[in-house]
Amino acid sequence: MREVVVIGGGIVGLLSAFELTKRQISATVIDESEGGLASWAGGGILSPLYAWRYSDAMNRLTFDAMSRYRDLFGELVGSCLDWSDLHQGGLWVQVDTKEMDSVKDWARKWGVLSETLSGSVLLPSFPFSEGVFFPDLGNVRNPRLLKALRSYLVSRGVSFIKDKVVSLLPKQKGATLETQRGLVLNPENVIICAGVGSDKLLSMLGVSLPMFPVKGEMLLYRLAPGKVPSVMLTQSGYLIPRSDGAVLVGSTLSLGDCTTYPTVSGRYQLEAVAAKLFPEFSSLKPVHHWAGVRPGSEVDHPHIGVVPGCTGVFAAAGHYRNGLVSAPATAELLVQMVCGEKPNIEPAPYSLSPVLRSRSSFFKR
Ligand SMILES: Cc1cc2nc3c(=O)[nH]c(=O)nc-3n(C[C@H](O)[C@H](O)[C@H](O)COP(=O)(O)OP(=O)(O)OC[C@H]3O[C@@H](n4cnc5c(N)ncnc54)[C@H](O)[C@@H]3O)c2cc1C
């Protein structure tokens, strides 16, 4: 295989290009923006929220995310990425008694260390006590990771084209694609990982998947480093600490909304969450407020695999709230399929063909 064109330069596209370069296959990434519609905006929690509510298919892509990111950091740490950008302070989750057995079963099944712990042990003013702490989980500082990944890929010869793909036509192998600026390419291997834009591209190839945009807003406050020691997740919202004292408060969920500007109502909603979870925030002003668009999916895991009826065209789409945690495993699986290698993860559950897939209630995720 000589070259692969990757449409989409969010976390899934960049890590796919990373997997290709590991195999000495040259890659061209085409993206209309820089940093992804969702990938730079996300919180970077390296676990699905309430992972035990998800299917095995989702958990298989996420349970070893921390160690996958540790390996990745081993390659990338340098001028724009530091080991402290992989925050290993743990994840505390509010869990009520009814759900406790499922949590313990899940932790046993996936080999995740857990302990029942009151939230106030980690954060003295925290208003929720019933919960579980996962000391080995954490979060990644995604904007820095994306920057480091991109500059690593450039140094390995990956080409980046800033443009929008507006037409995709399947050919005997691969596809002919055309961009907004009139560039025409005829690659034999194409990967579509365009986040919320994948829907439109797949429909040009006659494939329709149950996907939709879900806008999410986030606030950032500054505290002394270490004041919030771990990710604190509740039903009302979450706190995500970075090692320099920045704390993210998230997030809103607006179904069907594809806009990327932050809103006044989003800010009010998140300020209320912030003050509830950490009363000190009520006397502080957030220093940053932003929005991104999650590639939502009706099924509770992404679609990964060959595009039906299109030899040489592959896609990874619909990562919803879990694209950062599942991207390393997604990219590995995808590129193994592109290269005809034996996949480490059974690919059938992620197929883009219309088969019965596992679902869990969208609103519980
Ligand atoms: C507020 C918020 C919080 C989140 N928190 C977390 C979290 O804590 N943990 C976690 O795991 N996930 C989280 N997520 C979800 C995660 O960010 C996404 O699932 C993930 O980033 C999706 O990555 P992607 O590469 O598929 O898509 P994207 O990052 O959206 O990248 C797709 C790229 O494709 C490009 N594109 C689209 N159409 C075209 C086209 N026609 N031509 C050229 N380029 C195109 C876009 O410009 C974009 O750059 C969060 C998301 C949000 C918004």
Short mmCIF file of C-alpha atoms and ligand atoms in Angstrom, two decimals:
data_model
loop_
_atom_site.label_atom_id
_atom_site.label_comp_id
_atom_site.label_asym_id
_atom_site.label_seq_id
_atom_site.Cartn_x
_atom_site.Cartn_y
_atom_site.Cartn_z
CA MET A 1 0.00 0.00 0.00
CA ARG A 2 1.43 3.37 -1.01
CA GLU A 3 -0.80 6.08 0.33
CA VAL A 4 -3.93 6.65 2.38
CA VAL A 5 -6.02 9.82 2.36
CA VAL A 6 -7.58 10.58 5.74
CA ILE A 7 -10.59 12.91 5.73
CA GLY A 8 -10.78 14.62 9.14
CA GLY A 9 -7.94 15.77 11.37
CA GLY A 10 -9.57 15.41 14.80
CA ILE A 11 -8.22 12.90 17.30
CA VAL A 12 -9.44 9.88 15.30
CA GLY A 13 -7.91 11.12 12.04
CA LEU A 14 -4.59 12.14 13.59
CA LEU A 15 -4.20 8.85 15.44
CA SER A 16 -5.09 6.96 12.25
CA ALA A 17 -2.31 8.85 10.46
CA PHE A 18 -0.04 7.99 13.42
CA GLU A 19 -0.84 4.26 13.02
CA LEU A 20 -0.15 4.51 9.28
CA THR A 21 3.24 6.16 9.80
CA LYS A 22 4.16 3.38 12.27
CA ARG A 23 3.73 1.04 9.28
CA GLN A 24 5.72 3.31 6.93
CA ILE A 25 2.57 4.08 4.91
CA SER A 26 2.33 7.69 3.78
CA ALA A 27 -0.76 9.61 4.77
CA THR A 28 -2.43 12.84 3.67
CA VAL A 29 -4.88 14.42 6.09
CA ILE A 30 -7.55 16.73 4.67
CA ASP A 31 -9.42 18.91 7.13
CA GLU A 32 -11.41 22.07 6.66
CA SER A 33 -10.48 23.29 10.16
CA GLU A 34 -7.62 22.66 12.56
CA GLY A 35 -7.96 20.57 15.71
CA GLY A 36 -11.35 18.97 15.11
CA LEU A 37 -14.87 20.17 15.76
CA ALA A 38 -15.00 18.10 18.91
CA SER A 39 -11.49 16.95 19.68
CA TRP A 40 -10.01 20.22 20.91
CA ALA A 41 -13.22 21.09 22.80
CA GLY A 42 -13.55 17.88 24.78
CA GLY A 43 -12.66 17.37 28.43
CA GLY A 44 -10.30 14.46 27.86
CA ILE A 45 -11.69 12.14 30.57
CA LEU A 46 -10.14 8.77 29.83
CA SER A 47 -13.21 6.70 30.62
CA PRO A 48 -16.75 6.72 29.29
CA LEU A 49 -19.00 8.55 31.76
CA TYR A 50 -20.70 5.70 33.69
CA ALA A 51 -18.79 3.04 31.72
CA TRP A 52 -20.85 0.19 33.20
CA ARG A 53 -23.94 1.46 31.34
CA TYR A 54 -22.23 0.77 28.01
CA SER A 55 -22.00 -2.33 25.87
CA ASP A 56 -18.91 -4.55 25.80
CA ALA A 57 -18.20 -3.12 22.34
CA MET A 58 -17.62 0.33 23.85
CA ASN A 59 -15.70 -0.97 26.85
CA ARG A 60 -13.38 -3.01 24.64
CA LEU A 61 -12.27 0.24 22.97
CA THR A 62 -11.82 2.14 26.22
CA PHE A 63 -10.84 -0.03 29.21
CA ASP A 64 -7.08 0.24 28.55
CA ALA A 65 -7.08 3.87 27.36
CA MET A 66 -4.74 5.07 30.12
CA SER A 67 -2.03 2.61 29.17
CA ARG A 68 -2.53 3.32 25.46
CA TYR A 69 -2.11 7.05 26.16
CA ARG A 70 0.96 6.39 28.32
CA ASP A 71 2.54 4.61 25.34
CA LEU A 72 1.56 7.45 23.03
CA PHE A 73 3.00 10.06 25.40
CA GLY A 74 6.21 8.02 25.43
CA GLU A 75 6.50 8.83 21.71
CA LEU A 76 5.27 12.42 21.77
CA VAL A 77 6.52 14.08 24.95
CA GLY A 78 8.73 17.00 23.92
CA SER A 79 8.44 20.66 23.18
CA CYS A 80 4.63 20.99 23.14
CA LEU A 81 3.63 18.07 25.38
CA ASP A 82 4.63 17.22 28.93
CA TRP A 83 3.99 14.11 31.02
CA SER A 84 1.87 16.33 33.30
CA ASP A 85 -0.59 16.71 30.38
CA LEU A 86 -1.62 13.13 31.11
CA HIS A 87 -3.32 13.66 34.49
CA GLN A 88 -3.28 10.44 36.48
CA GLY A 89 -5.16 11.66 39.56
CA GLY A 90 -8.09 9.25 39.27
CA LEU A 91 -11.80 9.50 38.57
CA TRP A 92 -14.49 9.78 41.25
CA VAL A 93 -18.07 9.00 40.16
CA GLN A 94 -21.29 9.67 42.05
CA VAL A 95 -23.06 6.31 42.24
CA ASP A 96 -26.19 5.51 44.19
CA THR A 97 -26.76 2.25 46.03
CA LYS A 98 -28.98 0.78 43.28
CA GLU A 99 -26.13 0.92 40.76
CA MET A 100 -23.27 -0.11 43.04
CA ASP A 101 -23.38 -3.84 42.16
CA SER A 102 -23.17 -3.08 38.42
CA VAL A 103 -20.17 -0.85 39.05
CA LYS A 104 -18.37 -3.57 41.02
CA ASP A 105 -19.16 -6.22 38.38
CA TRP A 106 -17.90 -3.91 35.63
CA ALA A 107 -14.67 -3.09 37.51
CA ARG A 108 -14.00 -6.81 38.10
CA LYS A 109 -14.75 -7.73 34.49
CA TRP A 110 -12.46 -5.10 32.95
CA GLY A 111 -9.75 -5.25 35.64
CA VAL A 112 -10.22 -1.65 36.79
CA LEU A 113 -9.14 -0.85 40.36
CA SER A 114 -12.01 0.72 42.35
CA GLU A 115 -12.94 1.66 45.90
CA THR A 116 -16.15 2.94 47.48
CA LEU A 117 -15.29 6.43 48.70
CA SER A 118 -17.10 9.58 49.79
CA GLY A 119 -16.51 12.52 47.42
CA SER A 120 -15.63 14.72 50.41
CA VAL A 121 -12.55 12.61 51.14
CA LEU A 122 -11.07 13.95 47.89
CA LEU A 123 -12.65 17.41 47.96
CA PRO A 124 -13.68 18.60 51.47
CA SER A 125 -16.54 20.90 50.34
CA PHE A 126 -17.97 18.38 47.86
CA PRO A 127 -21.74 17.98 48.30
CA PHE A 128 -22.03 14.32 47.19
CA SER A 129 -20.80 11.44 49.31
CA GLU A 130 -22.04 8.18 47.75
CA GLY A 131 -19.60 7.17 45.04
CA VAL A 132 -16.74 5.11 43.68
CA PHE A 133 -13.13 6.15 43.09
CA PHE A 134 -11.05 4.71 40.25
CA PRO A 135 -7.46 5.65 41.20
CA ASP A 136 -5.87 4.46 37.95
CA LEU A 137 -8.01 6.55 35.59
CA GLY A 138 -7.46 10.19 34.63
CA ASN A 139 -7.65 12.69 31.82
CA VAL A 140 -5.60 13.99 28.94
CA ARG A 141 -5.04 17.64 28.04
CA ASN A 142 -6.43 17.18 24.57
CA PRO A 143 -5.64 20.54 22.91
CA ARG A 144 -1.94 20.09 23.71
CA LEU A 145 -2.03 16.46 22.64
CA LEU A 146 -3.52 17.42 19.25
CA LYS A 147 -0.84 20.04 18.71
CA ALA A 148 1.94 17.61 19.61
CA LEU A 149 0.45 14.86 17.46
CA ARG A 150 0.17 17.13 14.45
CA SER A 151 3.73 18.37 14.71
CA TYR A 152 4.99 14.78 15.19
CA LEU A 153 3.11 13.72 12.04
CA VAL A 154 4.48 16.65 10.03
CA SER A 155 7.99 15.65 11.12
CA ARG A 156 7.26 12.10 9.87
CA GLY A 157 6.23 13.36 6.42
CA VAL A 158 2.44 13.37 6.76
CA SER A 159 0.88 16.05 4.50
CA PHE A 160 -1.93 18.26 5.74
CA ILE A 161 -4.36 19.95 3.35
CA LYS A 162 -6.69 22.61 4.74
CA ASP A 163 -9.80 22.17 2.62
CA LYS A 164 -13.28 20.68 2.69
CA VAL A 165 -14.16 17.48 0.84
CA VAL A 166 -17.37 18.24 -1.05
CA SER A 167 -17.67 15.19 -3.29
CA LEU A 168 -16.79 11.51 -2.88
CA LEU A 169 -17.36 8.99 -5.64
CA PRO A 170 -16.48 5.32 -5.14
CA LYS A 171 -14.29 3.69 -7.80
CA GLN A 172 -13.17 0.09 -8.27
CA LYS A 173 -10.75 0.56 -5.37
CA GLY A 174 -10.84 3.71 -3.27
CA ALA A 175 -12.65 6.87 -4.27
CA THR A 176 -12.39 10.06 -6.26
CA LEU A 177 -12.69 13.02 -3.98
CA GLU A 178 -13.04 16.68 -4.75
CA THR A 179 -12.50 19.59 -2.43
CA GLN A 180 -14.09 23.01 -2.15
CA ARG A 181 -11.00 24.60 -3.71
CA GLY A 182 -11.17 22.29 -6.72
CA LEU A 183 -8.49 19.76 -5.77
CA VAL A 184 -9.25 16.29 -7.19
CA LEU A 185 -7.60 13.17 -5.72
CA ASN A 186 -7.96 9.52 -6.70
CA PRO A 187 -6.58 7.51 -3.76
CA GLU A 188 -6.97 3.73 -3.58
CA ASN A 189 -7.39 3.94 0.17
CA VAL A 190 -9.52 6.47 2.00
CA ILE A 191 -10.36 6.79 5.68
CA ILE A 192 -13.38 8.90 6.65
CA CYS A 193 -13.18 10.17 10.22
CA ALA A 194 -14.80 13.55 9.89
CA GLY A 195 -16.69 13.56 13.20
CA VAL A 196 -20.11 15.06 12.75
CA GLY A 197 -19.25 15.64 9.03
CA SER A 198 -18.93 11.88 8.41
CA ASP A 199 -22.67 11.58 8.02
CA LYS A 200 -22.70 13.72 4.86
CA LEU A 201 -19.62 12.04 3.37
CA LEU A 202 -21.03 8.56 3.97
CA SER A 203 -24.32 9.54 2.40
CA MET A 204 -22.39 10.42 -0.80
CA LEU A 205 -21.40 6.73 -0.80
CA GLY A 206 -24.97 5.57 -0.26
CA VAL A 207 -24.54 4.73 3.43
CA SER A 208 -26.77 6.14 6.10
CA LEU A 209 -25.96 5.68 9.80
CA PRO A 210 -28.02 6.83 12.79
CA MET A 211 -25.81 9.83 13.66
CA PHE A 212 -26.50 13.42 14.73
CA PRO A 213 -24.68 16.43 16.23
CA VAL A 214 -24.73 17.09 19.98
CA LYS A 215 -23.27 20.45 20.94
CA GLY A 216 -21.42 20.70 24.24
CA GLU A 217 -20.20 23.75 26.14
CA MET A 218 -17.50 23.95 28.79
CA LEU A 219 -16.06 26.49 31.27
CA LEU A 220 -12.53 26.80 32.59
CA TYR A 221 -11.62 28.20 36.04
CA ARG A 222 -8.20 28.70 37.57
CA LEU A 223 -7.29 27.46 41.05
CA ALA A 224 -4.07 26.61 42.85
CA PRO A 225 -2.66 23.37 41.40
CA GLY A 226 -3.90 20.23 43.14
CA LYS A 227 -6.98 21.81 44.78
CA VAL A 228 -9.21 19.49 42.77
CA PRO A 229 -7.18 16.29 42.85
CA SER A 230 -9.18 14.03 40.53
CA VAL A 231 -11.97 14.11 37.96
CA MET A 232 -15.26 14.46 39.91
CA LEU A 233 -18.27 13.18 37.94
CA THR A 234 -21.86 13.63 39.11
CA GLN A 235 -25.29 13.47 37.47
CA SER A 236 -25.31 17.31 37.40
CA GLY A 237 -21.94 17.74 35.70
CA TYR A 238 -18.23 17.22 36.20
CA LEU A 239 -14.95 18.84 37.21
CA ILE A 240 -11.78 17.99 35.31
CA PRO A 241 -8.49 19.17 36.86
CA ARG A 242 -5.35 19.88 34.84
CA SER A 243 -1.97 19.76 36.53
CA ASP A 244 -1.41 23.55 36.43
CA GLY A 245 -4.58 24.32 38.43
CA ALA A 246 -6.97 24.83 35.51
CA VAL A 247 -10.32 23.14 36.22
CA LEU A 248 -12.85 22.43 33.45
CA VAL A 249 -16.53 22.38 34.29
CA GLY A 250 -18.82 20.54 31.90
CA SER A 251 -20.82 20.07 30.02
CA THR A 252 -24.03 20.98 28.24
CA LEU A 253 -25.84 18.66 25.80
CA SER A 254 -27.79 20.22 22.91
CA LEU A 255 -29.16 17.55 20.62
CA GLY A 256 -29.21 18.42 16.90
CA ASP A 257 -27.21 21.64 17.36
CA CYS A 258 -24.21 21.95 15.05
CA THR A 259 -23.11 25.49 16.00
CA THR A 260 -19.76 26.06 17.68
CA TYR A 261 -20.30 29.32 19.54
CA PRO A 262 -20.75 29.41 23.33
CA THR A 263 -24.09 30.73 24.61
CA VAL A 264 -25.25 32.82 27.54
CA SER A 265 -27.62 30.07 28.68
CA GLY A 266 -24.79 27.54 28.49
CA ARG A 267 -22.66 29.78 30.68
CA TYR A 268 -25.42 30.19 33.30
CA GLN A 269 -26.03 26.46 33.34
CA LEU A 270 -22.35 25.64 33.80
CA GLU A 271 -21.77 28.38 36.40
CA ALA A 272 -24.56 26.82 38.45
CA VAL A 273 -22.94 23.38 38.10
CA ALA A 274 -19.57 24.85 39.10
CA ALA A 275 -20.96 26.53 42.22
CA LYS A 276 -22.83 23.38 43.21
CA LEU A 277 -19.84 21.06 42.88
CA PHE A 278 -17.24 23.44 44.27
CA PRO A 279 -18.69 26.41 46.22
CA GLU A 280 -15.44 28.42 45.86
CA PHE A 281 -16.31 28.85 42.18
CA SER A 282 -19.33 31.05 43.03
CA SER A 283 -16.93 33.89 43.88
CA LEU A 284 -14.70 33.31 40.85
CA LYS A 285 -15.17 34.14 37.18
CA PRO A 286 -14.47 31.50 34.55
CA VAL A 287 -11.49 32.47 32.38
CA HIS A 288 -12.64 30.59 29.29
CA HIS A 289 -15.91 29.36 27.77
CA TRP A 290 -16.17 27.33 24.58
CA ALA A 291 -18.30 24.90 22.61
CA GLY A 292 -17.73 21.87 20.40
CA VAL A 293 -19.91 19.44 18.48
CA ARG A 294 -19.92 15.76 19.41
CA PRO A 295 -20.55 13.21 16.68
CA GLY A 296 -23.60 11.61 18.32
CA SER A 297 -24.81 8.14 17.50
CA GLU A 298 -27.91 6.16 18.34
CA VAL A 299 -25.84 3.11 19.15
CA ASP A 300 -23.58 3.26 22.15
CA HIS A 301 -20.29 2.69 20.34
CA PRO A 302 -18.65 4.04 17.18
CA HIS A 303 -18.97 2.57 13.71
CA ILE A 304 -15.57 1.35 12.49
CA GLY A 305 -14.84 -0.58 9.31
CA VAL A 306 -15.09 -0.76 5.55
CA VAL A 307 -17.84 1.29 3.94
CA PRO A 308 -20.31 -1.25 2.51
CA GLY A 309 -19.96 -1.59 -1.27
CA CYS A 310 -16.81 0.57 -1.41
CA THR A 311 -13.54 -1.40 -1.55
CA GLY A 312 -10.67 0.61 -0.09
CA VAL A 313 -12.91 3.12 1.71
CA PHE A 314 -13.08 2.88 5.50
CA ALA A 315 -14.73 4.97 8.20
CA ALA A 316 -14.67 5.55 11.95
CA ALA A 317 -17.57 7.67 13.08
CA GLY A 318 -20.10 8.32 15.82
CA HIS A 319 -17.80 8.50 18.88
CA TYR A 320 -20.21 10.84 20.67
CA ARG A 321 -18.91 11.56 24.22
CA ASN A 322 -16.09 9.01 24.02
CA GLY A 323 -13.92 9.93 21.08
CA LEU A 324 -10.86 10.91 23.10
CA VAL A 325 -10.90 7.85 25.32
CA SER A 326 -11.55 5.43 22.46
CA ALA A 327 -9.42 7.03 19.72
CA PRO A 328 -6.21 5.02 20.24
CA ALA A 329 -8.04 1.67 20.03
CA THR A 330 -10.28 2.94 17.20
CA ALA A 331 -7.31 4.04 15.10
CA GLU A 332 -5.43 0.81 15.70
CA LEU A 333 -8.44 -1.32 14.72
CA LEU A 334 -9.20 0.82 11.68
CA VAL A 335 -5.65 0.79 10.32
CA GLN A 336 -5.33 -2.94 10.95
CA MET A 337 -8.40 -3.37 8.73
CA VAL A 338 -7.05 -0.96 6.09
CA CYS A 339 -3.78 -2.90 5.97
CA GLY A 340 -5.41 -6.34 5.99
CA GLU A 341 -3.79 -7.27 9.33
CA LYS A 342 -5.42 -9.51 11.92
CA PRO A 343 -7.26 -7.06 14.20
CA ASN A 344 -6.54 -7.12 17.96
CA ILE A 345 -10.24 -6.42 18.61
CA GLU A 346 -13.08 -8.39 16.97
CA PRO A 347 -14.39 -5.87 14.39
CA ALA A 348 -17.90 -7.28 13.80
CA PRO A 349 -19.77 -5.22 16.46
CA TYR A 350 -18.56 -1.95 14.88
CA SER A 351 -19.56 -2.82 11.32
CA LEU A 352 -21.12 -0.08 9.18
CA SER A 353 -23.56 -2.61 7.70
CA PRO A 354 -27.11 -2.36 8.97
CA VAL A 355 -26.95 -5.15 11.56
CA LEU A 356 -28.50 -5.29 14.99
CA ARG A 357 -26.13 -3.39 17.27
CA SER A 358 -26.11 -3.02 21.02
CA ARG A 359 -27.93 0.03 22.24
CA SER A 360 -28.20 1.66 25.63
CA SER A 361 -30.45 4.57 26.37
CA PHE A 362 -28.99 7.70 24.75
CA PHE A 363 -30.00 9.89 27.65
CA LYS A 364 -28.29 7.72 30.26
CA ARG A 365 -24.94 8.11 28.53
C1 LIG B 1 -17.79 19.57 25.48
C2 LIG B 1 -17.25 18.22 25.09
C3 LIG B 1 -16.68 17.41 26.07
C4 LIG B 1 -16.16 16.16 25.71
N1 LIG B 1 -15.51 15.42 26.66
C5 LIG B 1 -14.94 14.23 26.33
C6 LIG B 1 -14.20 13.49 27.28
O1 LIG B 1 -14.04 13.91 28.42
N2 LIG B 1 -13.69 12.28 26.90
C7 LIG B 1 -13.85 11.79 25.64
O2 LIG B 1 -13.38 10.68 25.36
N3 LIG B 1 -14.53 12.50 24.71
C8 LIG B 1 -15.07 13.69 25.02
N4 LIG B 1 -15.78 14.41 24.10
C9 LIG B 1 -16.07 13.78 22.79
C10 LIG B 1 -14.87 13.83 21.88
O3 LIG B 1 -14.34 15.13 21.88
C11 LIG B 1 -15.32 13.40 20.47
O4 LIG B 1 -15.97 12.16 20.51
C12 LIG B 1 -14.10 13.25 19.56
O5 LIG B 1 -13.32 14.41 19.62
C13 LIG B 1 -14.49 12.95 18.13
O6 LIG B 1 -13.32 12.97 17.37
P1 LIG B 1 -13.36 12.90 15.78
O7 LIG B 1 -11.94 12.91 15.34
O8 LIG B 1 -14.24 11.77 15.37
O9 LIG B 1 -14.14 14.24 15.35
P2 LIG B 1 -13.70 15.76 15.31
O10 LIG B 1 -12.80 16.12 16.41
O11 LIG B 1 -14.94 16.56 15.15
O12 LIG B 1 -12.85 15.85 13.98
C14 LIG B 1 -13.46 15.71 12.70
C15 LIG B 1 -12.78 16.66 11.74
O13 LIG B 1 -13.30 16.43 10.43
C16 LIG B 1 -13.35 17.67 9.74
N5 LIG B 1 -14.31 17.57 8.66
C17 LIG B 1 -15.65 17.31 8.73
N6 LIG B 1 -16.20 17.26 7.51
C18 LIG B 1 -15.17 17.47 6.64
C19 LIG B 1 -15.12 17.54 5.22
N7 LIG B 1 -16.19 17.35 4.44
N8 LIG B 1 -13.92 17.81 4.64
C20 LIG B 1 -12.79 18.02 5.40
N9 LIG B 1 -12.81 17.95 6.76
C21 LIG B 1 -13.98 17.68 7.36
C22 LIG B 1 -13.75 18.70 10.80
O14 LIG B 1 -13.28 19.97 10.45
C23 LIG B 1 -13.05 18.13 12.02
O15 LIG B 1 -11.80 18.79 12.23
C24 LIG B 1 -16.27 15.69 24.38
C25 LIG B 1 -16.82 16.50 23.41
C26 LIG B 1 -17.31 17.78 23.75
C27 LIG B 1 -17.85 18.66 22.68
#
